[in-house]
XYZ file of C-alpha atoms in Angstrom:
781
model
C -37.363 21.992 204.120
C -39.684 20.960 206.295
C -42.084 20.376 203.214
C -39.123 18.117 202.426
C -38.545 16.194 205.668
C -42.007 14.912 206.227
C -41.993 14.042 201.688
C -39.000 11.677 202.745
C -40.860 10.891 206.343
C -43.594 9.568 204.635
C -41.990 7.544 201.667
C -39.971 5.715 203.968
C -43.132 4.966 205.988
C -44.976 2.710 203.427
C -41.467 1.293 201.864
C -41.726 -0.076 205.459
C -45.462 -1.116 205.927
C -44.995 -2.150 202.167
C -42.336 -5.208 203.301
C -44.613 -5.487 206.482
C -47.084 -7.131 204.246
C -44.476 -8.748 202.193
C -43.355 -10.720 204.633
C -46.158 -11.707 206.129
C -46.631 -13.228 202.805
C -44.041 -14.939 202.468
C -44.130 -16.873 206.348
C -47.519 -17.434 205.679
C -46.370 -19.523 202.495
C -43.764 -20.952 203.686
C -46.162 -21.719 206.307
C -48.117 -23.186 204.540
C -45.165 -24.569 202.295
C -44.065 -26.973 205.895
C -47.114 -28.066 206.135
C -47.526 -29.400 202.571
C -43.901 -31.218 202.998
C -44.975 -32.651 205.959
C -47.348 -35.123 204.537
C -45.813 -35.334 201.576
C -42.753 -36.887 203.528
C -45.323 -39.151 205.540
C -46.321 -40.217 201.598
C -42.835 -40.776 200.505
C -42.749 -42.827 203.958
C -45.364 -45.284 203.672
C -44.066 -45.750 199.471
C -40.569 -46.318 201.446
C -42.402 -49.142 203.246
C -44.183 -50.672 200.656
C -41.085 -51.326 198.142
C -38.593 -53.076 200.472
C -40.012 -55.877 199.899
C -40.034 -54.660 196.461
C -36.187 -53.745 196.916
C -34.991 -57.258 198.851
C -36.376 -58.815 195.676
C -35.232 -57.359 193.594
C -31.681 -57.545 194.956
C -32.175 -61.079 195.307
C -33.041 -61.397 191.736
C -30.389 -59.326 190.076
C -27.572 -61.378 192.246
C -28.588 -64.507 190.681
C -28.799 -62.526 187.527
C -24.579 -62.229 187.962
C -24.363 -65.536 187.759
C -25.467 -65.686 185.062
C -23.112 -62.867 183.325
C -20.306 -64.381 185.161
C -21.553 -67.602 183.670
C -21.630 -65.409 179.400
C -18.905 -63.928 180.575
C -17.182 -66.857 181.151
C -18.339 -69.567 178.365
C -16.625 -70.664 175.615
C -18.972 -70.464 173.193
C -19.716 -66.713 171.472
C -22.226 -64.120 173.457
C -23.430 -62.415 170.793
C -26.033 -58.593 170.872
C -27.034 -56.900 168.451
C -30.087 -54.218 167.615
C -32.613 -53.998 164.928
C -30.048 -52.990 162.378
C -27.197 -54.981 163.043
C -24.821 -53.392 165.506
C -23.181 -55.075 167.995
C -24.223 -54.380 171.819
C -22.376 -57.012 173.836
C -19.520 -59.278 173.409
C -18.571 -61.279 175.098
C -15.124 -63.192 176.241
C -15.941 -66.174 174.562
C -16.778 -64.044 170.930
C -13.498 -62.809 170.901
C -12.002 -66.123 171.270
C -14.460 -67.655 168.082
C -13.366 -64.424 166.188
C -10.712 -62.969 167.039
C -12.052 -59.324 167.375
C -11.508 -58.171 171.208
C -14.487 -56.325 172.577
C -13.579 -52.928 172.239
C -13.478 -53.897 168.008
C -16.466 -55.569 167.962
C -18.522 -53.375 170.528
C -20.458 -50.441 167.292
C -19.274 -52.272 164.695
C -21.984 -53.889 162.468
C -22.853 -57.918 162.853
C -21.893 -58.049 159.000
C -17.933 -58.331 159.754
C -18.543 -61.787 160.296
C -20.154 -62.502 157.407
C -18.170 -64.834 154.774
C -19.371 -63.577 150.421
C -21.581 -66.726 150.191
C -23.952 -65.653 153.611
C -25.985 -63.139 151.576
C -28.954 -65.784 151.393
C -28.555 -67.490 154.568
C -28.516 -63.608 156.476
C -31.723 -63.043 154.739
C -33.237 -65.987 155.816
C -32.052 -64.817 159.523
C -33.794 -61.455 159.208
C -36.375 -63.606 158.260
C -37.358 -65.471 160.715
C -36.209 -62.789 163.523
C -38.375 -60.342 161.813
C -41.506 -63.045 162.576
C -40.517 -63.870 166.132
C -38.871 -67.017 165.298
C -35.646 -68.529 167.186
C -33.114 -69.699 164.924
C -31.413 -72.885 167.148
C -28.902 -75.419 165.647
C -27.820 -74.130 162.896
C -24.558 -75.192 160.950
C -23.259 -71.710 159.854
C -19.851 -70.135 158.266
C -18.364 -67.253 159.336
C -15.739 -65.320 159.059
C -12.415 -64.188 162.019
C -11.064 -61.110 161.634
C -7.891 -62.806 160.192
C -9.788 -63.951 157.558
C -9.419 -66.949 158.215
C -13.323 -69.371 157.581
C -14.729 -71.171 160.494
C -18.398 -73.470 160.538
C -20.046 -72.845 163.375
C -22.817 -73.935 165.300
C -25.886 -71.322 165.673
C -28.821 -70.192 167.699
C -30.156 -66.761 167.490
C -33.323 -65.467 169.249
C -34.798 -62.077 168.938
C -35.457 -59.454 172.372
C -38.322 -58.101 173.172
C -38.620 -54.882 175.572
C -41.292 -55.422 177.697
C -44.420 -54.538 175.122
C -43.192 -57.080 172.757
C -41.737 -56.182 169.939
C -38.599 -56.513 168.286
C -36.177 -54.136 169.915
C -32.919 -56.424 168.734
C -31.291 -60.180 168.139
C -28.849 -62.348 170.364
C -26.456 -65.297 169.325
C -24.545 -68.370 170.659
C -22.111 -70.068 167.980
C -19.561 -72.718 168.968
C -16.930 -73.071 167.265
C -17.054 -76.206 165.377
C -14.406 -75.877 162.551
C -12.454 -78.719 164.056
C -15.463 -80.905 164.140
C -16.953 -80.213 160.590
C -13.129 -81.095 158.871
C -12.625 -84.956 161.244
C -16.764 -85.591 160.648
C -15.780 -88.736 158.127
C -13.475 -89.965 161.131
C -15.236 -89.289 163.673
C -18.044 -91.895 164.166
C -19.411 -90.661 167.113
C -19.515 -86.685 167.382
C -19.567 -84.968 169.960
C -23.348 -83.846 170.778
C -24.166 -80.463 169.824
C -24.285 -77.914 172.609
C -27.779 -76.292 172.182
C -27.317 -72.411 172.224
C -28.020 -70.752 174.757
C -28.673 -66.801 175.280
C -30.307 -64.943 178.459
C -30.762 -60.601 178.174
C -30.219 -59.112 181.010
C -32.269 -56.309 182.292
C -31.144 -53.208 181.321
C -28.916 -51.056 184.124
C -31.575 -50.835 187.214
C -32.088 -46.949 187.181
C -32.227 -44.795 190.187
C -34.821 -45.739 193.702
C -35.862 -42.424 193.088
C -38.181 -44.104 190.112
C -41.766 -44.017 190.558
C -43.393 -46.533 191.230
C -44.596 -48.442 187.739
C -40.883 -48.474 186.665
C -39.255 -50.362 189.924
C -42.908 -53.455 189.090
C -41.490 -53.371 185.209
C -37.650 -53.800 186.303
C -38.993 -56.445 188.653
C -41.121 -57.543 185.944
C -37.239 -58.245 183.394
C -35.297 -59.643 186.577
C -38.027 -62.099 186.669
C -37.989 -62.905 183.551
C -33.795 -62.463 183.089
C -34.444 -65.711 186.149
C -36.002 -67.959 184.243
C -34.237 -67.238 180.893
C -31.110 -68.781 183.798
C -33.141 -71.574 184.562
C -33.336 -72.737 181.687
C -30.525 -72.034 180.016
C -28.852 -74.463 182.995
C -31.605 -76.995 181.969
C -30.887 -76.907 178.330
C -26.161 -76.275 177.968
C -24.580 -79.433 177.204
C -21.836 -77.968 179.117
C -22.381 -78.671 183.538
C -22.473 -75.560 185.818
C -20.120 -75.554 189.135
C -20.924 -72.584 191.878
C -18.240 -72.772 194.865
C -18.539 -70.671 197.834
C -14.319 -70.512 198.715
C -15.121 -69.254 202.427
C -18.017 -71.974 203.830
C -16.658 -74.543 201.452
C -21.032 -75.367 199.716
C -21.637 -75.409 196.712
C -23.917 -75.830 193.557
C -23.967 -77.776 190.242
C -26.599 -78.201 187.221
C -28.383 -81.462 186.740
C -25.940 -82.015 183.645
C -22.976 -82.571 185.263
C -24.886 -84.810 187.563
C -25.695 -86.515 184.312
C -22.493 -86.424 182.165
C -20.845 -87.760 185.840
C -23.829 -90.441 185.792
C -24.564 -90.115 189.347
C -27.347 -89.089 191.719
C -28.460 -85.895 192.312
C -26.302 -84.719 196.303
C -24.474 -81.652 197.615
C -24.226 -82.706 200.888
C -20.185 -82.804 201.328
C -17.368 -79.312 200.913
C -16.374 -79.080 197.847
C -13.099 -80.237 198.848
C -13.547 -83.028 200.131
C -16.692 -84.502 196.927
C -13.967 -83.367 194.864
C -10.983 -85.920 196.593
C -13.460 -88.771 195.525
C -14.892 -87.705 192.513
C -10.968 -86.603 191.133
C -9.193 -89.337 189.114
C -5.491 -89.421 191.698
C -2.717 -89.153 189.107
C -4.732 -85.450 188.233
C -5.644 -84.317 190.985
C -1.511 -82.789 191.708
C -2.553 -80.870 187.874
C -5.845 -79.246 189.906
C -4.154 -77.682 192.216
C -1.212 -76.579 190.152
C -4.031 -74.722 187.856
C -5.815 -73.589 190.365
C -2.612 -71.978 191.876
C -2.041 -69.936 189.053
C -5.081 -68.899 188.648
C -5.512 -67.611 192.039
C -2.303 -65.327 191.746
C -3.473 -64.507 189.022
C -0.348 -65.785 186.573
C -3.233 -67.176 185.132
C -6.484 -65.259 183.158
C -8.853 -68.236 183.491
C -8.784 -71.664 185.357
C -8.830 -74.548 182.305
C -7.102 -78.062 182.991
C -8.389 -80.699 181.443
C -8.538 -84.398 184.349
C -10.725 -87.234 184.660
C -13.678 -87.523 187.355
C -14.658 -90.780 188.742
C -18.638 -92.095 187.142
C -21.151 -94.118 189.537
C -19.696 -96.827 187.396
C -16.906 -97.090 189.002
C -15.495 -95.702 185.833
C -14.152 -92.846 185.253
C -14.874 -89.191 182.279
C -12.612 -87.188 180.841
C -13.582 -83.131 181.454
C -12.590 -79.770 180.529
C -13.406 -77.419 183.394
C -13.237 -74.134 182.307
C -13.756 -71.289 185.017
C -13.539 -67.968 186.461
C -12.134 -66.809 190.879
C -14.789 -64.257 191.300
C -12.959 -61.879 194.023
C -13.595 -58.739 196.811
C -12.422 -55.057 196.635
C -9.527 -56.200 198.192
C -7.833 -59.358 196.450
C -9.675 -61.886 198.840
C -11.275 -64.827 196.817
C -15.459 -65.631 197.008
C -16.593 -67.679 194.828
C -15.417 -70.384 191.685
C -16.950 -70.283 189.258
C -16.983 -72.689 185.904
C -18.390 -74.848 183.201
C -17.217 -79.200 182.579
C -17.888 -79.973 179.099
C -17.191 -83.921 178.644
C -14.961 -85.007 176.600
C -14.106 -88.580 176.800
C -15.661 -88.693 173.020
C -12.024 -86.142 171.523
C -9.444 -88.066 174.118
C -10.466 -92.315 172.954
C -10.529 -90.062 169.887
C -6.813 -88.857 170.382
C -5.993 -92.692 171.514
C -6.991 -94.154 168.793
C -5.469 -91.131 166.193
C -1.840 -92.041 168.615
C -2.493 -96.157 168.523
C -2.649 -95.391 164.004
C 0.317 -93.453 164.370
C 2.626 -96.427 165.985
C 0.617 -99.751 165.785
C 0.072 -102.131 162.514
C -3.368 -102.487 162.522
C -3.691 -105.835 161.161
C -1.707 -107.488 164.166
C -1.229 -104.636 166.770
C 2.050 -104.492 166.855
C 4.587 -101.141 166.605
C 4.805 -100.146 163.302
C 7.858 -98.417 161.315
C 7.842 -94.363 162.920
C 7.972 -96.038 166.601
C 10.459 -98.917 165.925
C 13.168 -96.055 164.532
C 11.574 -94.563 167.859
C 12.559 -96.735 169.716
C 15.721 -98.002 168.201
C 17.469 -94.754 168.398
C 16.821 -94.465 171.764
C 18.159 -97.799 172.108
C 21.496 -97.122 169.677
C 21.848 -94.168 171.471
C 22.217 -96.263 174.661
C 24.641 -99.058 173.596
C 26.599 -95.619 172.738
C 26.891 -94.717 176.327
C 27.301 -96.723 178.305
C 28.726 -100.148 176.116
C 26.370 -102.445 175.912
C 25.463 -104.754 173.221
C 21.872 -105.081 171.266
C 20.852 -107.024 167.996
C 18.189 -106.441 165.514
C 16.619 -109.693 163.709
C 14.921 -108.827 160.671
C 12.987 -111.323 158.928
C 10.771 -111.871 155.794
C 8.310 -115.199 155.178
C 9.263 -117.000 151.967
C 7.418 -116.578 148.880
C 4.609 -115.337 151.208
C 3.060 -113.016 147.703
C 2.655 -117.805 146.655
C 0.507 -117.039 149.348
C -1.477 -114.631 148.520
C -1.539 -114.982 144.740
C -3.399 -118.514 145.150
C -5.574 -118.298 148.860
C -6.021 -114.607 148.840
C -5.193 -111.522 150.714
C -7.790 -112.438 153.393
C -5.948 -115.380 153.569
C -2.557 -114.012 153.757
C -4.702 -110.993 156.992
C -4.043 -114.255 158.752
C -0.631 -115.170 158.232
C 0.845 -112.115 159.357
C -0.765 -112.021 162.936
C -0.277 -115.830 163.018
C 3.224 -115.317 163.003
C 2.836 -112.125 164.594
C 1.569 -113.825 167.967
C 4.264 -116.796 167.102
C 6.895 -114.217 167.577
C 5.659 -113.248 170.286
C 5.716 -116.113 171.982
C 9.006 -117.295 170.586
C 10.692 -113.840 172.252
C 8.453 -114.262 175.355
C 7.300 -110.989 175.225
C 10.461 -109.837 175.724
C 11.902 -108.297 173.501
C 9.892 -104.796 170.590
C 8.180 -107.025 167.931
C 7.519 -104.664 164.821
C 6.498 -104.925 161.298
C 7.487 -102.531 159.248
C 5.343 -103.186 155.843
C 4.954 -105.773 153.950
C 6.187 -109.827 156.053
C 8.314 -108.147 157.095
C 9.131 -108.439 160.693
C 12.052 -107.330 163.129
C 12.869 -108.018 166.595
C 14.756 -105.291 168.583
C 17.406 -107.171 171.435
C 18.647 -103.745 173.538
C 20.475 -106.118 175.626
C 21.843 -109.716 175.436
C 25.049 -111.426 176.956
C 26.215 -114.242 174.998
C 25.398 -114.943 171.377
C 23.049 -117.905 171.245
C 20.710 -115.617 172.773
C 20.129 -114.195 169.153
C 20.490 -117.479 167.051
C 18.451 -119.515 170.354
C 15.070 -117.134 168.584
C 16.060 -117.754 165.293
C 16.832 -121.667 165.180
C 12.885 -121.620 167.787
C 11.562 -119.463 165.132
C 12.738 -121.972 162.049
C 11.565 -125.245 164.557
C 8.210 -123.876 165.321
C 7.921 -122.484 160.898
C 8.411 -127.145 160.359
C 4.613 -127.277 161.465
C 2.218 -126.085 158.840
C 0.339 -122.955 159.692
C -3.872 -123.613 160.314
C -5.722 -121.044 158.954
C -9.487 -121.993 157.274
C -9.173 -125.320 157.392
C -5.658 -125.212 155.921
C -2.473 -126.255 156.181
C -0.638 -123.323 154.539
C 3.463 -123.684 154.826
C 5.888 -120.905 154.776
C 9.342 -120.600 155.976
C 11.136 -117.672 157.243
C 14.085 -116.150 156.144
C 16.333 -113.867 159.693
C 19.076 -111.731 159.059
C 20.976 -110.430 162.010
C 23.259 -107.723 163.152
C 24.776 -106.700 166.398
C 24.883 -102.761 167.157
C 27.300 -101.042 168.016
C 29.894 -104.012 165.775
C 27.777 -103.369 162.786
C 26.539 -100.114 163.220
C 25.963 -97.422 165.830
C 23.387 -95.590 164.107
C 19.821 -96.642 163.014
C 20.596 -96.200 158.669
C 24.445 -97.703 159.052
C 22.962 -100.056 161.660
C 19.331 -100.730 159.150
C 20.814 -100.592 156.247
C 23.397 -103.760 156.901
C 20.493 -105.927 158.513
C 18.762 -106.330 155.370
C 21.628 -106.824 153.796
C 21.748 -110.116 156.141
C 18.216 -110.388 155.707
C 18.971 -110.818 152.017
C 21.706 -112.761 151.680
C 18.848 -115.595 153.599
C 16.889 -114.909 151.219
C 19.129 -115.373 147.891
C 20.850 -118.199 149.747
C 18.609 -120.162 149.697
C 15.540 -118.600 152.218
C 14.837 -120.670 155.317
C 18.117 -119.299 157.245
C 19.138 -117.121 158.851
C 22.725 -114.777 158.619
C 24.812 -113.353 160.557
C 26.415 -110.043 159.021
C 29.510 -109.716 158.229
C 32.190 -107.726 155.952
C 32.618 -110.042 153.393
C 28.414 -109.862 153.037
C 29.256 -105.949 152.993
C 31.300 -106.462 150.403
C 29.715 -108.574 148.468
C 26.898 -106.066 148.768
C 28.918 -103.701 147.399
C 30.426 -104.394 144.893
C 26.810 -106.434 142.921
C 26.159 -102.070 143.817
C 29.017 -101.866 141.226
C 27.611 -104.578 138.886
C 23.966 -102.854 139.613
C 24.954 -99.790 138.780
C 27.987 -100.712 135.673
C 24.778 -102.675 133.946
C 22.298 -99.541 133.932
C 25.704 -97.647 132.063
C 25.845 -100.533 129.870
C 22.354 -101.260 128.250
C 22.646 -96.557 128.370
C 25.970 -96.874 125.858
C 25.412 -100.899 124.118
C 28.090 -101.859 126.274
C 26.590 -105.643 126.644
C 27.107 -107.709 122.821
C 26.496 -111.478 122.134
C 27.495 -114.526 120.906
C 26.024 -117.037 119.752
C 26.854 -120.663 119.746
C 26.293 -123.412 116.952
C 23.141 -125.973 116.898
C 24.296 -128.518 115.178
C 21.600 -131.577 113.173
C 23.793 -134.719 114.083
C 22.527 -136.178 111.187
C 23.936 -133.915 108.501
C 26.111 -131.777 110.335
C 24.680 -129.183 108.843
C 23.647 -125.770 111.254
C 20.183 -125.814 112.592
C 20.299 -123.102 114.703
C 21.650 -120.369 116.966
C 21.189 -119.688 120.977
C 22.427 -116.587 121.196
C 24.641 -114.978 124.882
C 24.699 -112.089 126.785
C 28.239 -110.921 127.481
C 29.893 -108.495 129.381
C 32.893 -106.187 129.802
C 32.546 -103.716 132.649
C 35.507 -100.727 131.726
C 35.285 -101.408 136.303
C 35.612 -104.291 136.776
C 36.302 -106.791 133.596
C 34.714 -109.024 132.499
C 32.081 -109.950 134.370
C 29.641 -114.252 134.564
C 26.792 -114.057 133.107
C 25.093 -116.206 136.370
C 26.696 -113.216 138.588
C 25.343 -110.159 136.430
C 22.118 -112.053 135.292
C 21.328 -112.890 139.359
C 21.703 -109.239 139.370
C 20.018 -107.501 136.981
C 16.833 -110.079 138.788
C 17.006 -108.966 141.851
C 16.972 -105.409 140.639
C 15.075 -105.203 138.489
C 17.163 -104.361 135.331
C 15.520 -108.332 133.925
C 13.272 -107.263 131.730
C 15.043 -104.199 129.927
C 17.936 -106.230 129.399
C 15.719 -108.804 128.289
C 14.301 -106.542 125.568
C 17.427 -105.021 124.275
C 18.492 -109.391 123.814
C 15.902 -109.983 121.370
C 15.472 -106.619 119.816
C 19.246 -107.448 118.919
C 18.421 -111.334 117.269
C 15.753 -110.210 115.597
C 17.541 -107.935 114.195
C 20.404 -109.981 113.814
C 17.895 -112.252 112.280
C 17.328 -109.856 109.970
C 20.414 -109.423 108.613
C 21.628 -112.602 107.726
C 17.980 -113.904 106.628
C 19.036 -109.709 103.842
C 22.004 -112.411 103.178
C 21.415 -115.321 102.047
C 21.250 -117.393 105.219
C 20.618 -120.746 106.322
C 20.504 -121.659 109.798
C 17.224 -122.133 111.115
C 15.818 -120.338 114.113
C 18.178 -117.419 116.752
C 17.705 -119.482 120.237
C 17.107 -116.566 123.241
C 17.130 -117.020 127.597
C 14.079 -115.389 128.999
C 14.050 -114.489 132.917
C 10.164 -115.677 134.209
C 9.941 -111.768 135.309
C 9.333 -111.293 131.348
C 7.175 -113.769 131.110
C 5.234 -112.148 134.173
C 5.720 -108.726 132.386
C 2.057 -107.996 130.790
C 3.827 -106.308 128.045
C 6.081 -109.041 126.773
C 3.646 -110.218 124.303
C 2.648 -107.453 122.692
C 6.607 -106.444 123.050
C 7.501 -109.281 120.748
C 4.958 -108.277 118.448
C 6.798 -104.977 118.209
C 10.096 -105.821 117.742
C 8.718 -108.148 114.785
C 6.904 -105.471 113.247
C 9.249 -103.058 113.507
C 12.135 -104.939 111.677
C 9.536 -107.031 109.525
C 11.393 -111.050 110.778
C 9.405 -113.634 110.666
C 7.728 -115.340 113.567
C 9.203 -118.445 113.082
C 12.935 -117.354 113.593
C 12.975 -116.287 116.925
C 13.383 -119.457 119.511
C 12.427 -119.169 123.264
C 13.770 -120.801 125.727
C 12.275 -121.135 129.287
C 14.352 -123.822 131.918
C 12.159 -125.661 133.550
C 12.422 -124.476 137.138
C 11.699 -121.152 136.388
C 8.712 -122.827 134.455
C 7.524 -124.433 137.095
C 7.229 -120.824 138.711
C 3.468 -119.702 138.509
C 3.114 -122.566 136.117
C -0.659 -121.793 135.552
C -0.302 -118.386 134.678
C 3.672 -118.867 132.131
C 1.591 -122.196 129.915
C -0.856 -119.009 128.898
C 2.121 -116.892 127.776
C 4.223 -119.496 126.341
C 0.863 -120.389 124.821
C 0.247 -116.789 122.922
C 3.869 -117.372 121.679
C 3.183 -120.375 120.226
C 0.071 -119.424 118.255
C 2.518 -116.548 116.728
C 4.310 -119.268 115.625
C 7.095 -118.472 118.016
C 9.306 -122.176 118.570
C 9.784 -122.879 122.383
C 12.720 -125.052 123.954
C 11.923 -125.976 127.782
C 16.175 -125.735 128.091
C 17.753 -127.986 131.030
C 15.359 -130.329 130.984
C 15.387 -132.976 134.090
C 16.800 -130.123 136.792
C 14.039 -129.320 138.104
C 10.550 -131.214 138.619
C 11.754 -134.428 136.701
C 8.498 -134.630 136.136
C 7.616 -136.543 132.269
C 3.997 -136.069 132.430
C 3.523 -132.355 132.281
C 5.118 -132.813 128.894
C 2.261 -132.898 126.667
C -0.282 -129.409 128.059
C 3.536 -127.567 127.886
C 2.677 -125.380 124.459
C 6.443 -126.371 123.256
C 8.068 -127.705 119.790
C 12.068 -129.000 121.511
C 13.509 -130.672 124.558
C 16.531 -129.428 125.687
C 18.524 -131.969 127.702
C 20.667 -130.460 130.830
C 24.424 -130.710 130.320
C 24.428 -132.132 132.912
C 23.004 -135.193 132.089
C 25.561 -135.330 128.868
C 28.606 -135.095 131.276
C 30.510 -138.589 131.394
C 27.752 -140.610 129.196
C 29.809 -142.828 128.044
C 30.833 -143.862 131.694
C 27.953 -143.862 133.270
C 25.147 -146.357 132.181
C 22.012 -145.257 134.012
C 22.917 -141.810 132.437
C 22.675 -143.310 129.235
C 19.613 -144.793 130.021
C 18.074 -141.721 131.132
C 18.779 -140.017 128.173
C 17.850 -142.336 125.507
C 14.199 -142.813 127.582
C 14.135 -138.777 127.585
C 14.061 -138.618 124.017
C 12.280 -141.642 123.302
C 9.477 -139.835 125.092
C 9.358 -136.648 123.816
C 9.993 -138.091 120.178
C 7.076 -139.555 120.468
C 4.639 -136.594 121.745
C 6.418 -134.760 118.727
C 10.051 -132.951 120.204
C 12.879 -131.815 118.614
C 15.543 -133.072 121.156
C 18.636 -131.438 121.829
C 21.908 -132.461 123.930
C 23.087 -129.689 125.643
C 27.319 -129.336 126.792
C 29.079 -131.951 124.041
C 32.044 -132.154 124.244
C 33.662 -134.769 122.668
C 33.634 -137.810 119.493
C 31.941 -140.215 122.431
C 29.525 -137.859 123.311
C 29.112 -138.016 119.845
C 28.257 -140.706 119.054
C 26.068 -142.065 121.924
C 23.813 -139.770 121.476
C 24.473 -140.257 117.418
C 22.872 -143.935 118.848
C 20.320 -142.490 120.753
C 18.644 -140.144 117.619
C 18.875 -137.040 119.373
C 18.381 -134.656 116.897
C 20.450 -131.524 117.853
C 23.287 -130.829 119.430
C 25.219 -127.726 120.896
C 28.629 -127.969 122.748
C 32.198 -126.668 122.580
C 32.823 -130.282 120.373
C 31.622 -128.669 117.704
C 32.312 -124.714 118.665
C 32.005 -122.084 121.594
C 30.054 -118.820 121.816
C 31.193 -117.019 119.236
C 30.670 -113.289 117.861
C 28.164 -112.342 114.721
C 31.907 -112.051 112.646
C 33.344 -114.754 113.464
C 29.927 -116.883 113.302
C 29.758 -115.355 109.068
C 33.549 -116.326 108.702
C 33.498 -119.699 109.804
C 29.823 -121.175 108.319
C 28.247 -118.533 105.941
C 31.174 -117.637 103.974
C 30.842 -119.855 101.538
C 27.370 -118.054 100.614
């Protein structure tokens, strides 16, 4: 037992000695580490002291970089970064607006989401240049938005290099120029294309415990960033503003001063400076936008307003900015960019002018006139006031255009518009609503004499010829007047009625003014019914011809017939040819009716000749509009060929007055008819220009003396002498003479004494149907 105890005691002693030795070693090592750590602490303090200056400089650079980051963030341009494999790494607010992708959607996707199908060759070229370290600047390219729509952008692509100079990705700046591309043909001076600006900020700062070499690399990157920021300010087309709200001091870039054409000076406080340069009418608009943004009602500040330039003028600018706040929401700074939009505003003003004013006369156009009329009619109806419209048309303006040219015609319109301004003292709205048509809106008057006074003054002034290019040009005005609300309470009614009054002035002789009234309205309604009835008659064979014989005065045999048009309307009854022919002329039906008449007469010629009847020719009356129809000759030829009828059986009658209008052209067409062996007679001779000298120049072979010279010839020696002179002159130039309107034997005897060739009138026969002609004149054949 004792032995065991001794052994145990010895073991414990051995353990104690061993632990003592270990403690000595441990405390010795701890002492050594404490001394070593003291030396390291001293070294760290030295490093810390040395790096304080560098850290301060880095913080300054970081502040500048933050400014630059805000500019990028709030720029309207799309600024996008991608890695070497084309995956998007950064995406600013401008990119969201341009391409429609939100940042969280775009980052991580391949840049190809923005490419269109035809971008392949262009992208390959860009990749090639970037790979070679070449910066692509000023490229107009087509890209695709998230919704699939294609847009045009102004693109700059720059390679991004690491500290070793190796390319690790690209950065691009793109500006949406779709609007400019679509409108570049209309805009003479397009907006200056924005230069691409991009700066790659330094990678996130590593912890303060980074090695000294890494700290130097960070400093170098921040210096490069500062240089890029400075370059961006120099080359961007936008003016940059940074306003310290607390101190009211501000910084603006050189481009700001360039846009406003003023010297670089910011000695004033920002608010004082703003009051000096903002147009007084725009200050309230700026304040409203600022308050909305400050109260977080708007994400960013956006406003268009005018700023004063150095020369005292104003430029329109678009400003977009963002307020920077501290953690408690207190405003610290305001940062934004200014863009010159003067050209855009000027273009918009031009578009507005084009939409509302006539480019030739600078008078309001039809659109502006109708808008104003609607407003005045509403005011008249609500306040029981009266107003008037005066519709104006230049008489014979087409002749001026055709004979003197459209350039002279335009000058006439300008001169007339100036006369309208002068006569009305610019007190009323004057509008050119088309061609040679003007209209005056008088929004309020007391006495109807005010209206008639304006019309009389205009008529009086227009008696004096206009002096255009050393020429004296005579033109007159036809005017129609409608009073509202009496002649209409709405635009459609009042405009229709003033047009009706104008038409009546032109129809009844021109160079006059006419007030609209109920009788005029009824007359127009009747003419509308006549037009409708004529159209139905043409479609349903509702017209018919009658024939008045022409008698050879020497042997009393039939020398021919004059075909006369008749119409009996189911609704209106018998309508006088004078009435419905006039309507046909004005409503554009006369050529169709004239063609129908020639077709029927040609068929009648064929039928009567087939039966062996001898009678000379059948004459038809033609309108000037038929002659001036470019298809007139071809239509007659086709009718003759289709019916296989000799052209000598047809006689075309044209009145003296009709011939003298567009004289040269009419004579040219008549000569072509004579060359085709068609007979031509000059109708109603003596009632028009009464000139005998031109007869020998006309391609006619028959002269018809008007009934007015035959009436009472047996009792009027003057008429007898005139008729005698006409017959002798006609015979001297080998013209056959027909006397119209012969109604008595005494007239027949006198005409026979005067050697007239043919007579026509009720003394022998009224106009009769083809069946009556056959039974009366051809029954014995």
